[in-house]
């Protein structure tokens, strides 16, 4: 590695080294998808200043680092994977380690009418199923990680729920990081819900070590007519980890997408979501909860396009920030001309537990239709002193009272999760994180 | 039980209490009346230990302990209870959880076993009947979306479950209809015994028809300007507060208190 090498050049070098062996390269359309993306990445690179979409998230420190992809998945004991799982009952589970599929750790108790597979394997065996979907929903001609991911995508989950198949059992995607320093993982997911299908997907990012590793994820999600997806994304990366996730959704008529994103780990975390509401009656719900302490930085950046009339979008993000942590929510809602009776709401509420923590909200409504209902609200607050005194006046100690109030704030998000078996586990994880974040506080 | 001497206190830097004297013995019920803004709630909050209420001078001795040195939760565990004039809504913390945590904090402090779930529920249900509260409210967030009357009943329920040695009720009667008022009175009267004392802050004498106080004190401009028996409340009702001496020339300020 030369002294002048930076993130971009080392990523391009990675591409050069692995190009031939990346999955799907036997196919012309994949070769051109990757090739175009690499050109875009070379042109735009990382947003290192002046880019509105990255106003609050500084990537200069990342840019000084170099990362390398794993050539094969490090060996992990099944027990290590099991303890990180969020679902107790047997279910379809794909496990990836440092971004590479670990077949031995995965289980395929699949309901009929569903395909759940490694994307890399699908590119070898059934690439036709992916053509026309893969790469279609993500914009790569801009600075950031979408182009890089598209060029270097190594593996991830391909889920297809076939027409009129309702699947109530969850599908868990467990992305384990070994925690090796300087390791890069380029994860690519593709979820297709054919018309009338429904599914519950739990995307679970966990770490086995605390090195400064890098993960970028691009998920493309297609929700056809009358289909619905509950998408849970739980992120517990290591304290030094970089985590960049882009989730890009296209929803057709009466297609419903509900996402719950829970961020507890990572040093620098960015969740980008873009949803295109392309059919009447589409409903998109984005709920987020993050608990950040120390120097954690969690950035939520969403864009929802109401392309047609009568679609609904709901965004509700909540953050608890301690230490010197920073939380950002930028929510853009674009109501296109003719998209009458669009109904969009967004809210970002954050709770600051220390004087050095910081929260920013940037709602942006762009409305080009006249008959719409759009609202946004944001609050930044401290713990309610009156509530705390009330609890203490009933004999509840200061620490316990603070903990109760913070947990109550966070619990609202978890309580809204429809998939019940996940709630208790998440309450517990959130509680552990809050306890670790030292609620005695520095206020 | 409680001895207040020369109590001076500020709220957020503003001087509100100007030398309160009050002696409360076990078994007594003291009513504190007085015009709006005279400092009744300030006194109640000072006793409960609210943060921004600062005692600048005087003594607060409760059961031989210096209250000024105790945190609000320590006072509560020692048996001081404040029924809030404006009960606080706490979304996300259930009413039943609060009751249980409060009771167990107190029991633990006294070195007693925590109540198990079955005994606890039985206790709560028994008390709920007396305050005529809908059971459903137990499982809702503390005071969230409760009507004014439900909030006050909830305060009384908490008081009855905790059985404080010293209960301070800050205008628990305000805004209540007669039925609710009777419930409050019943709650207080059920607590009334040799061991328990009550300070009733009220604006109206109406409540005192149902809870007959041993002493009535009139607070004006942060001082007790008149004390007497039950008949003082009736006088106040008839004649208003105008005839009461103002603190500057109040020689009889502490008459009756502690006698
Ligand atoms: N937080 C505060 N900051 C400044 N002044 C206050 C505050 N709270 C109450 N006060 C003032 O203290 C005085 C006494 O108030 P309070 O004790 O509530 O009276 P009461 O309960 O008798 O109506 C009033 O003049 C009121 O305006
Ligand atoms: Mg008052």
XYZ file of C-alpha atoms and ligand atoms in Angstrom:
730
model
C 0.000 0.000 0.000
C 1.504 3.335 -0.980
C 1.555 6.277 1.385
C -0.814 8.265 -0.781
C -3.411 5.569 -1.142
C -6.861 6.587 0.016
C -10.264 4.956 0.250
C -11.043 5.458 -3.398
C -7.788 4.197 -4.819
C -7.709 1.189 -2.522
C -11.291 0.354 -3.482
C -10.431 0.577 -7.153
C -7.405 -1.613 -6.573
C -9.696 -4.131 -4.872
C -11.849 -4.111 -7.967
C -8.856 -4.701 -10.208
C -7.737 -7.629 -8.105
C -11.099 -9.334 -7.787
C -12.827 -8.329 -11.004
C -12.499 -11.699 -12.653
C -13.806 -13.657 -9.698
C -16.704 -11.419 -8.682
C -19.991 -13.277 -8.987
C -21.885 -13.042 -12.253
C -18.932 -11.896 -14.349
C -19.697 -14.610 -16.886
C -22.721 -12.507 -17.871
C -22.381 -9.520 -20.111
C -25.075 -7.527 -18.342
C -23.389 -7.993 -14.991
C -20.003 -7.067 -16.422
C -21.442 -3.889 -17.820
C -23.391 -3.130 -14.637
C -20.199 -3.396 -12.606
C -18.054 -1.624 -15.190
C -20.397 1.348 -15.443
C -20.610 1.558 -11.672
C -16.846 1.574 -11.318
C -16.651 4.460 -13.788
C -19.268 6.336 -11.774
C -17.349 5.724 -8.584
C -14.140 6.934 -10.196
C -15.930 10.049 -11.387
C -17.872 10.924 -8.234
C -15.955 9.196 -5.469
C -16.905 9.886 -1.906
C -18.774 13.036 -0.948
C -15.966 14.879 0.769
C -17.509 18.271 1.194
C -20.031 20.554 -0.408
C -22.527 17.781 -1.046
C -25.924 18.690 0.435
C -26.905 15.079 1.015
C -23.838 14.584 3.183
C -23.851 17.925 4.933
C -23.660 16.543 8.461
C -21.557 13.470 7.876
C -17.880 13.986 7.371
C -16.139 11.214 5.446
C -12.652 12.665 5.500
C -11.517 10.306 8.241
C -12.925 7.364 6.323
C -11.250 8.549 3.157
C -7.845 8.387 4.787
C -8.329 4.705 5.500
C -7.983 1.742 3.225
C -9.922 -1.499 3.387
C -9.712 -4.883 1.780
C -12.391 -7.428 1.016
C -12.057 -10.924 2.410
C -11.225 -13.557 -0.144
C -13.084 -16.151 1.837
C -15.376 -16.027 4.815
C -13.536 -16.516 8.107
C -14.605 -19.646 9.951
C -17.185 -19.025 12.656
C -18.519 -21.494 15.196
C -22.238 -22.191 14.721
C -22.741 -21.207 18.340
C -21.373 -17.725 17.645
C -23.887 -17.249 14.894
C -26.717 -18.650 16.982
C -26.182 -16.276 19.881
C -26.352 -13.315 17.529
C -29.599 -14.402 15.953
C -32.663 -12.352 16.825
C -35.146 -15.111 16.122
C -35.476 -18.039 18.431
C -37.855 -20.197 16.455
C -36.457 -22.181 13.547
C -36.700 -20.090 10.433
C -35.112 -19.513 7.086
C -31.789 -17.950 7.923
C -28.956 -16.851 5.691
C -25.700 -16.112 7.448
C -22.956 -14.014 5.918
C -19.557 -13.480 7.456
C -17.665 -10.384 6.369
C -20.114 -10.138 3.522
C -19.622 -13.674 2.204
C -22.225 -16.403 2.372
C -21.642 -19.037 5.050
C -23.686 -21.972 3.887
C -22.805 -24.169 6.836
C -24.271 -21.639 9.268
C -27.403 -21.038 7.274
C -30.621 -22.948 7.452
C -33.148 -23.276 4.747
C -36.444 -24.257 6.302
C -38.307 -22.559 3.537
C -42.002 -22.089 3.202
C -43.261 -22.954 -0.253
C -43.562 -20.179 -2.744
C -40.446 -18.413 -1.551
C -36.903 -18.325 -2.817
C -34.282 -17.323 -0.306
C -30.738 -17.660 -1.525
C -27.311 -16.183 -1.715
C -27.265 -13.517 -4.387
C -23.859 -14.674 -5.606
C -25.136 -18.215 -6.036
C -28.225 -16.984 -7.799
C -26.013 -15.067 -10.194
C -24.373 -18.393 -11.093
C -27.480 -20.530 -11.235
C -30.490 -18.396 -12.043
C -29.296 -14.967 -13.138
C -32.340 -14.541 -15.353
C -34.456 -14.096 -12.223
C -32.393 -11.049 -11.304
C -32.209 -9.370 -14.659
C -34.465 -6.347 -14.909
C -34.415 -5.926 -11.125
C -30.795 -5.913 -9.977
C -29.358 -2.429 -10.305
C -32.644 -0.925 -11.434
C -33.740 0.844 -8.268
C -30.497 2.434 -7.141
C -29.029 5.681 -8.468
C -25.300 5.311 -8.986
C -24.475 8.570 -10.756
C -23.724 10.446 -7.565
C -21.076 10.555 -4.882
C -21.412 7.904 -2.230
C -21.437 4.181 -1.853
C -24.073 3.008 -4.330
C -21.692 2.957 -7.275
C -18.939 1.339 -5.249
C -21.311 -1.319 -3.999
C -22.640 -2.038 -7.467
C -19.127 -2.446 -8.831
C -17.905 -4.656 -6.018
C -21.062 -6.393 -4.785
C -19.951 -9.730 -3.491
C -22.942 -11.371 -1.929
C -26.114 -10.820 -0.004
C -29.621 -12.142 0.023
C -31.949 -12.712 -2.845
C -35.483 -13.140 -1.641
C -38.388 -13.657 -3.953
C -41.846 -14.257 -2.565
C -43.966 -15.536 -5.361
C -47.356 -14.335 -6.396
C -50.102 -14.482 -3.770
C -47.896 -16.176 -1.214
C -48.287 -14.867 2.279
C -45.311 -15.820 4.430
C -45.723 -15.219 8.115
C -42.557 -16.949 9.330
C -39.678 -14.499 9.415
C -36.666 -14.702 7.153
C -33.520 -13.729 8.992
C -30.464 -12.358 7.255
C -27.585 -12.411 9.688
C -24.619 -10.338 8.642
C -21.763 -11.091 10.977
C -18.567 -9.135 10.946
C -15.494 -10.888 12.223
C -14.394 -7.485 13.420
C -11.048 -7.735 11.625
C -9.617 -4.271 11.187
C -9.588 -2.827 7.664
C -11.940 -5.479 6.351
C -14.442 -4.331 3.745
C -17.747 -6.003 2.953
C -19.923 -5.023 0.018
C -23.334 -6.497 0.687
C -26.041 -6.567 -1.928
C -29.615 -7.582 -1.289
C -32.529 -7.937 -3.628
C -36.033 -8.532 -2.331
C -38.904 -9.089 -4.700
C -42.464 -9.356 -3.477
C -44.641 -10.368 -6.352
C -48.212 -9.222 -6.399
C -50.237 -10.340 -3.418
C -47.180 -11.701 -1.600
C -46.137 -10.795 1.906
C -43.084 -11.407 4.062
C -41.192 -10.463 7.187
C -37.468 -9.929 6.755
C -35.141 -9.375 9.688
C -31.819 -7.935 8.605
C -29.439 -8.380 11.484
C -25.972 -6.821 11.517
C -23.775 -7.957 14.365
C -20.094 -7.992 15.183
C -17.778 -10.540 16.732
C -14.958 -8.041 17.168
C -14.279 -4.365 17.488
C -11.859 -3.524 14.678
C -12.352 -0.579 12.349
C -14.048 -2.430 9.519
C -16.239 -1.153 6.741
C -19.586 -2.391 5.481
C -21.655 -1.003 2.700
C -25.013 -2.451 1.923
C -27.343 -1.800 -0.938
C -30.793 -3.330 -0.797
C -33.174 -3.056 -3.696
C -36.749 -3.857 -2.870
C -39.639 -4.336 -5.244
C -43.135 -4.432 -3.838
C -45.614 -5.329 -6.508
C -49.358 -4.749 -6.402
C -51.035 -5.669 -3.115
C -47.803 -7.068 -1.766
C -46.403 -6.171 1.609
C -43.100 -6.377 3.396
C -42.129 -5.825 6.998
C -38.433 -5.098 6.992
C -36.536 -4.983 10.276
C -32.971 -3.810 10.229
C -31.044 -4.099 13.453
C -27.488 -2.850 13.521
C -25.085 -3.719 16.336
C -21.742 -3.176 14.669
C -18.499 -2.737 16.576
C -17.602 0.566 18.202
C -15.139 1.484 15.480
C -17.124 0.218 12.520
C -18.244 2.157 9.474
C -21.708 1.182 8.330
C -23.310 2.577 5.186
C -26.665 1.214 4.143
C -28.776 2.215 1.190
C -32.281 0.814 0.913
C -34.131 1.544 -2.291
C -37.762 0.602 -2.620
C -40.250 0.660 -5.427
C -43.881 0.206 -4.507
C -46.721 -0.472 -6.856
C -50.460 -0.166 -6.392
C -51.513 -0.924 -2.809
C -48.044 -2.193 -2.060
C -47.079 -1.759 1.575
C -43.607 -1.404 2.986
C -42.927 -1.049 6.692
C -39.369 -0.638 7.921
C -38.095 -0.542 11.475
C -34.466 0.391 11.702
C -32.692 0.035 15.013
C -29.142 1.315 15.330
C -27.224 0.534 18.468
C -23.662 0.039 17.247
C -21.103 1.448 14.832
C -18.845 4.470 14.938
C -20.119 6.116 11.780
C -23.505 4.970 10.569
C -25.485 6.195 7.643
C -28.839 4.838 6.554
C -30.042 6.119 3.237
C -33.550 5.194 2.220
C -35.258 6.077 -1.009
C -38.793 4.993 -1.710
C -40.675 5.476 -4.937
C -44.398 5.300 -4.416
C -45.327 4.402 -7.952
C -48.847 3.044 -7.523
C -51.995 4.436 -5.949
C -52.669 3.200 -2.453
C -49.008 2.490 -1.800
C -48.027 2.926 1.831
C -44.529 3.401 3.088
C -43.725 3.493 6.797
C -40.207 4.179 7.997
C -39.631 3.905 11.716
C -36.248 4.318 13.255
C -34.692 4.135 16.668
C -31.090 4.846 17.475
C -29.205 4.912 20.720
C -25.788 6.465 20.404
C -23.132 7.227 22.957
C -19.438 8.062 23.066
C -18.518 9.440 19.673
C -21.065 7.525 17.659
C -22.518 9.265 14.654
C -25.830 8.085 13.212
C -27.218 9.707 10.090
C -30.629 8.907 8.631
C -31.241 10.248 5.185
C -34.559 9.496 3.561
C -36.264 10.433 0.372
C -39.810 9.491 -0.481
C -41.214 10.235 -3.910
C -44.970 10.392 -4.165
C -45.205 9.767 -7.896
C -48.935 9.099 -8.112
C -52.061 10.196 -6.228
C -53.357 8.557 -3.040
C -50.157 7.229 -1.557
C -49.238 7.443 2.100
C -45.886 7.838 3.751
C -45.107 7.872 7.459
C -41.711 8.450 8.958
C -40.997 8.403 12.632
C -37.459 8.450 13.941
C -36.358 8.600 17.532
C -32.893 8.965 18.923
C -31.309 8.803 22.336
C -27.949 10.531 22.409
C -25.413 10.471 25.181
C -21.750 11.438 25.489
C -20.592 13.263 22.368
C -22.869 11.337 20.052
C -24.580 12.906 17.104
C -27.857 12.018 15.429
C -29.140 13.375 12.164
C -32.394 12.968 10.353
C -32.838 14.479 6.913
C -36.165 13.605 5.422
C -37.105 14.675 1.981
C -40.592 14.161 0.659
C -41.254 14.986 -2.967
C -44.867 15.149 -4.063
C -44.796 15.083 -7.830
C -47.256 16.997 -10.033
C -50.605 15.181 -10.230
C -49.853 13.194 -7.079
C -53.004 14.611 -5.499
C -54.181 13.477 -2.095
C -50.722 12.417 -1.123
C -50.468 12.025 2.606
C -47.032 12.363 4.151
C -45.956 12.742 7.744
C -42.553 12.744 9.257
C -41.194 13.247 12.726
C -37.812 13.101 14.383
C -37.642 13.236 18.146
C -34.423 13.090 19.993
C -33.510 12.916 23.601
C -30.186 14.391 24.644
C -28.690 12.931 27.783
C -25.550 14.996 27.810
C -24.561 18.551 27.064
C -22.148 17.416 24.378
C -24.609 15.297 22.427
C -26.180 16.830 19.366
C -29.199 16.179 17.185
C -30.141 17.729 13.876
C -33.340 17.517 11.897
C -33.728 18.578 8.334
C -37.185 18.060 6.918
C -37.548 19.007 3.279
C -40.941 18.992 1.683
C -41.126 19.590 -2.037
C -44.701 19.722 -3.101
C -45.782 20.133 -6.692
C -49.439 19.190 -6.263
C -52.075 21.287 -4.541
C -54.349 18.840 -2.765
C -51.997 17.114 -0.338
C -51.559 16.536 3.364
C -47.972 16.847 4.498
C -46.569 17.487 7.896
C -43.315 17.261 9.709
C -42.245 17.830 13.237
C -39.122 17.484 15.229
C -38.239 17.817 18.856
C -34.962 17.870 20.680
C -35.358 17.465 24.364
C -33.874 16.511 27.630
C -35.494 14.246 30.136
C -38.654 15.745 31.519
C -37.714 17.148 34.932
C -41.316 17.181 36.094
C -41.718 13.514 35.246
C -38.446 12.690 36.950
C -39.477 14.535 40.099
C -42.841 12.806 40.072
C -41.122 9.407 40.005
C -38.698 10.403 42.736
C -41.517 11.730 44.864
C -42.886 8.195 44.722
C -39.628 6.759 46.044
C -38.010 5.811 42.760
C -34.300 6.609 42.764
C -32.747 9.132 40.414
C -30.915 6.551 38.291
C -33.880 4.247 38.063
C -36.131 7.164 37.204
C -33.862 8.335 34.408
C -33.635 4.827 33.058
C -37.407 4.444 33.129
C -37.940 7.666 31.228
C -35.330 6.922 28.590
C -36.603 3.406 28.096
C -40.138 4.709 27.841
C -39.034 7.081 25.111
C -37.376 4.275 23.162
C -40.050 1.701 23.855
C -42.555 3.592 21.760
C -40.717 2.565 18.592
C -40.310 -1.068 19.588
C -43.958 -1.294 20.628
C -44.977 -0.432 17.094
C -43.251 -3.427 15.621
C -45.881 -5.731 14.260
C -43.713 -8.805 14.403
C -44.176 -9.534 18.053
C -41.428 -12.118 18.731
C -38.827 -9.471 18.023
C -40.035 -6.927 20.549
C -38.857 -8.479 23.787
C -35.407 -9.159 22.362
C -35.101 -5.608 21.074
C -36.328 -4.128 24.337
C -33.594 -6.111 26.004
C -30.904 -5.011 23.522
C -31.970 -1.393 23.780
C -31.953 -1.686 27.576
C -28.445 -3.134 27.552
C -27.224 -0.398 25.285
C -28.801 2.265 27.463
C -27.247 0.753 30.553
C -23.855 0.679 28.844
C -24.307 4.287 27.741
C -24.246 5.234 31.407
C -27.554 6.836 32.115
C -26.315 8.580 35.181
C -25.539 11.107 32.506
C -23.328 14.108 32.343
C -26.022 16.735 32.261
C -43.692 14.263 63.318
C -43.003 17.364 61.277
C -41.552 20.541 62.609
C -41.129 23.533 60.347
C -39.311 26.510 61.804
C -38.698 29.879 60.212
C -38.829 28.323 56.735
C -37.665 30.617 53.976
C -37.601 29.314 50.439
C -37.052 30.481 46.895
C -38.358 29.125 43.642
C -35.987 29.624 40.738
C -34.375 32.452 42.671
C -37.635 34.173 43.627
C -38.361 34.488 47.352
C -41.719 32.826 48.071
C -41.782 31.515 51.639
C -40.967 34.030 54.352
C -40.721 32.309 57.700
C -43.223 29.471 58.011
C -43.771 27.873 61.410
C -45.718 24.653 61.627
C -45.827 21.683 63.963
C -47.626 18.537 62.877
C -48.075 15.661 65.294
C -48.975 12.092 64.437
C -52.691 11.645 63.969
C -53.349 15.293 63.098
C -54.924 16.734 60.000
C -53.846 20.260 59.159
C -55.578 22.272 56.475
C -53.622 25.002 54.773
C -55.682 27.590 53.020
C -54.903 30.877 51.445
C -55.324 32.936 48.321
C -53.814 31.936 44.985
C -50.133 32.608 44.841
C -49.693 32.699 48.596
C -47.140 29.871 48.492
C -49.193 26.758 49.344
C -47.818 24.658 46.489
C -44.363 26.004 47.158
C -44.560 24.727 50.704
C -45.807 21.345 49.504
C -43.007 21.047 46.938
C -40.363 22.148 49.405
C -41.510 19.378 51.718
C -41.272 16.849 48.876
C -37.828 18.111 47.896
C -38.299 19.479 44.414
C -35.032 20.514 42.773
C -35.469 24.163 41.953
C -37.166 24.902 45.272
C -34.379 26.101 47.503
C -34.615 26.448 51.248
C -32.670 29.585 52.130
C -33.243 29.560 55.875
C -35.009 27.654 58.610
C -35.505 24.091 59.751
C -37.412 21.135 58.360
C -37.376 18.264 60.805
C -39.354 15.119 60.025
C -39.289 12.243 62.479
C -36.083 13.611 63.906
C -34.416 13.771 60.503
C -33.320 16.900 58.698
C -35.438 16.783 55.542
C -33.184 19.301 53.846
C -30.523 16.633 53.623
C -32.741 14.020 51.993
C -33.313 13.539 48.272
C -36.961 13.430 47.150
C -36.885 9.641 46.808
C -35.440 9.281 50.317
C -38.205 11.421 51.748
C -40.768 9.332 49.913
C -39.274 6.107 51.237
C -39.365 7.581 54.731
C -43.112 8.030 54.325
C -43.590 11.541 52.947
C -46.126 11.622 50.134
C -47.129 14.549 47.957
C -50.353 14.330 45.978
C -49.577 16.728 43.150
C -51.767 19.655 42.285
C -50.947 18.862 38.665
C -50.137 15.146 38.353
C -47.561 14.572 35.621
C -48.194 12.455 32.528
C -45.466 9.914 31.875
C -45.944 8.217 28.511
C -44.403 4.780 28.297
C -44.328 4.045 32.027
C -47.376 2.098 33.082
C -49.359 3.071 36.104
C -49.126 -0.379 37.619
C -45.367 -0.466 37.135
C -45.006 2.842 38.931
C -47.171 1.674 41.827
C -45.188 -1.496 42.216
C -41.795 0.166 41.911
C -42.859 2.820 44.405
C -44.163 0.343 46.934
C -41.175 -1.942 46.635
C -38.701 0.929 46.912
C -40.347 1.825 50.182
C -40.452 -1.745 51.474
C -36.847 -2.323 50.553
C -35.899 0.845 52.396
C -37.612 -0.501 55.488
C -35.836 -3.806 55.102
C -39.014 -5.636 54.143
C -39.487 -8.247 51.423
C -40.764 -7.001 48.081
C -44.382 -7.963 47.512
C -44.861 -10.749 45.012
C -47.052 -10.143 41.983
C -50.138 -11.832 43.412
C -50.131 -10.051 46.765
C -49.407 -6.779 45.036
C -52.311 -7.079 42.616
C -54.635 -8.071 45.426
C -53.603 -4.993 47.397
C -54.029 -2.671 44.434
C -57.428 -4.069 43.540
C -58.671 -3.623 47.071
C -57.588 0.017 47.084
C -58.964 0.610 43.589
C -62.426 -0.277 44.789
C -62.250 2.418 47.420
C -61.242 5.102 44.934
C -63.705 3.827 42.345
C -61.117 3.811 39.614
C -61.470 1.890 36.365
C -59.096 -1.055 36.358
C -58.127 -0.314 32.797
C -56.306 2.800 34.019
C -53.779 0.611 35.819
C -52.388 -0.607 32.543
C -52.241 2.750 30.845
C -49.252 5.066 30.973
C -49.107 7.117 34.150
C -51.783 9.815 33.915
C -51.576 9.878 30.128
C -54.885 10.922 28.702
C -56.547 10.703 32.116
C -59.324 13.170 32.841
C -58.741 15.684 35.612
C -60.779 13.582 38.024
C -58.996 10.360 37.048
C -55.646 11.971 37.715
C -56.707 13.012 41.199
C -58.143 9.579 41.946
C -54.872 8.104 40.775
C -52.989 10.265 43.265
C -55.258 9.013 46.009
C -54.795 5.418 44.865
C -51.039 5.837 45.092
C -51.409 7.350 48.516
C -53.552 4.468 49.705
C -51.178 1.845 48.371
C -48.151 3.576 49.895
C -49.832 4.471 53.200
C -47.530 7.387 53.924
C -46.870 8.621 57.438
C -47.166 12.184 56.236
C -49.457 12.850 53.289
C -49.479 16.277 51.718
C -52.402 16.847 49.382
C -52.011 19.859 47.164
C -55.482 20.972 46.069
C -56.484 17.424 45.352
C -60.065 18.692 45.636
C -59.844 21.363 42.934
C -61.972 20.725 39.924
C -63.640 17.638 41.368
C -67.344 16.954 41.398
C -68.961 15.989 44.648
C -68.635 12.245 44.090
C -64.948 12.479 43.393
C -64.550 14.767 46.353
C -66.104 12.122 48.582
C -63.673 9.556 47.214
C -60.755 11.781 48.084
C -62.188 12.358 51.555
C -62.739 8.652 52.050
C -59.157 7.980 51.069
C -57.806 10.523 53.508
C -60.099 9.439 56.286
C -59.120 5.814 55.817
C -55.524 6.849 56.385
C -56.408 8.814 59.451
C -55.024 7.172 62.562
C -52.616 7.680 65.394
C -49.613 7.091 63.143
C -50.549 9.118 60.089
C -50.656 12.839 59.637
C -52.113 14.804 56.760
C -51.505 18.274 55.412
C -54.401 19.296 53.231
C -53.735 22.211 50.957
C -57.029 23.526 49.737
C -58.518 26.590 48.304
C -62.065 25.855 49.350
C -63.582 24.874 52.627
C -65.854 22.399 50.788
C -63.427 19.490 51.272
C -63.336 20.175 54.985
C -66.994 19.185 55.249
C -65.802 15.670 54.563
C -62.391 15.726 56.156
C -62.651 17.549 59.404
C -59.262 19.067 60.143
C -57.738 19.479 63.570
C -56.160 22.760 62.576
C -56.647 25.306 59.847
C -53.872 27.680 58.818
C -54.043 30.608 56.523
C -51.078 31.284 54.326
C -50.550 34.729 52.832
C -47.454 36.031 51.098
C -45.416 33.069 52.189
C -46.271 33.208 55.895
C -48.873 31.612 58.088
C -50.899 34.632 59.146
C -53.631 32.917 61.092
C -54.236 29.550 62.632
C -57.278 28.132 64.277
C -59.631 25.219 64.428
C -62.212 23.989 61.975
C -64.322 27.146 62.452
C -61.610 29.266 60.851
C -62.331 27.594 57.541
C -66.002 28.459 57.831
C -65.144 32.065 58.637
C -62.918 32.197 55.601
C -65.688 30.875 53.456
C -68.080 33.551 54.671
C -65.737 36.476 54.759
C -63.033 35.698 52.213
C -59.374 36.379 52.842
C -59.623 40.154 53.050
C -60.065 40.347 56.816
C -56.940 38.306 57.506
C -54.009 40.299 58.827
C -51.196 40.659 56.365
C -47.812 39.236 57.432
C -46.295 42.595 58.394
C -48.657 43.144 61.305
C -49.528 39.548 62.059
C -48.870 38.993 65.713
C -51.033 35.930 65.897
C -49.204 34.211 63.087
C -48.403 31.017 64.882
C -51.283 30.792 67.303
C -52.749 27.359 67.308
C -50.033 25.772 65.231
C -48.395 23.088 67.271
C -50.547 23.622 70.301
N -41.193 28.403 38.900
C -41.526 29.588 39.458
N -40.735 30.651 39.233
C -41.051 31.845 39.779
N -42.132 32.048 40.534
C -42.954 31.026 40.786
C -42.685 29.729 40.266
N -43.677 28.898 40.674
C -44.503 29.651 41.435
N -44.071 30.911 41.486
C -44.686 32.016 42.212
O -44.667 31.695 43.566
C -45.801 32.219 44.209
C -46.458 31.138 44.995
O -46.937 30.140 44.146
P -47.649 28.831 44.653
O -46.843 28.261 45.735
O -47.927 27.990 43.472
O -48.997 29.433 45.231
P -50.355 28.699 45.592
O -50.159 27.248 45.505
O -50.619 29.184 46.960
O -51.355 29.218 44.628
C -46.688 32.802 43.130
O -46.489 34.189 43.115
C -46.141 32.185 41.859
O -46.326 33.056 40.788
Mg -51.073 25.756 44.353
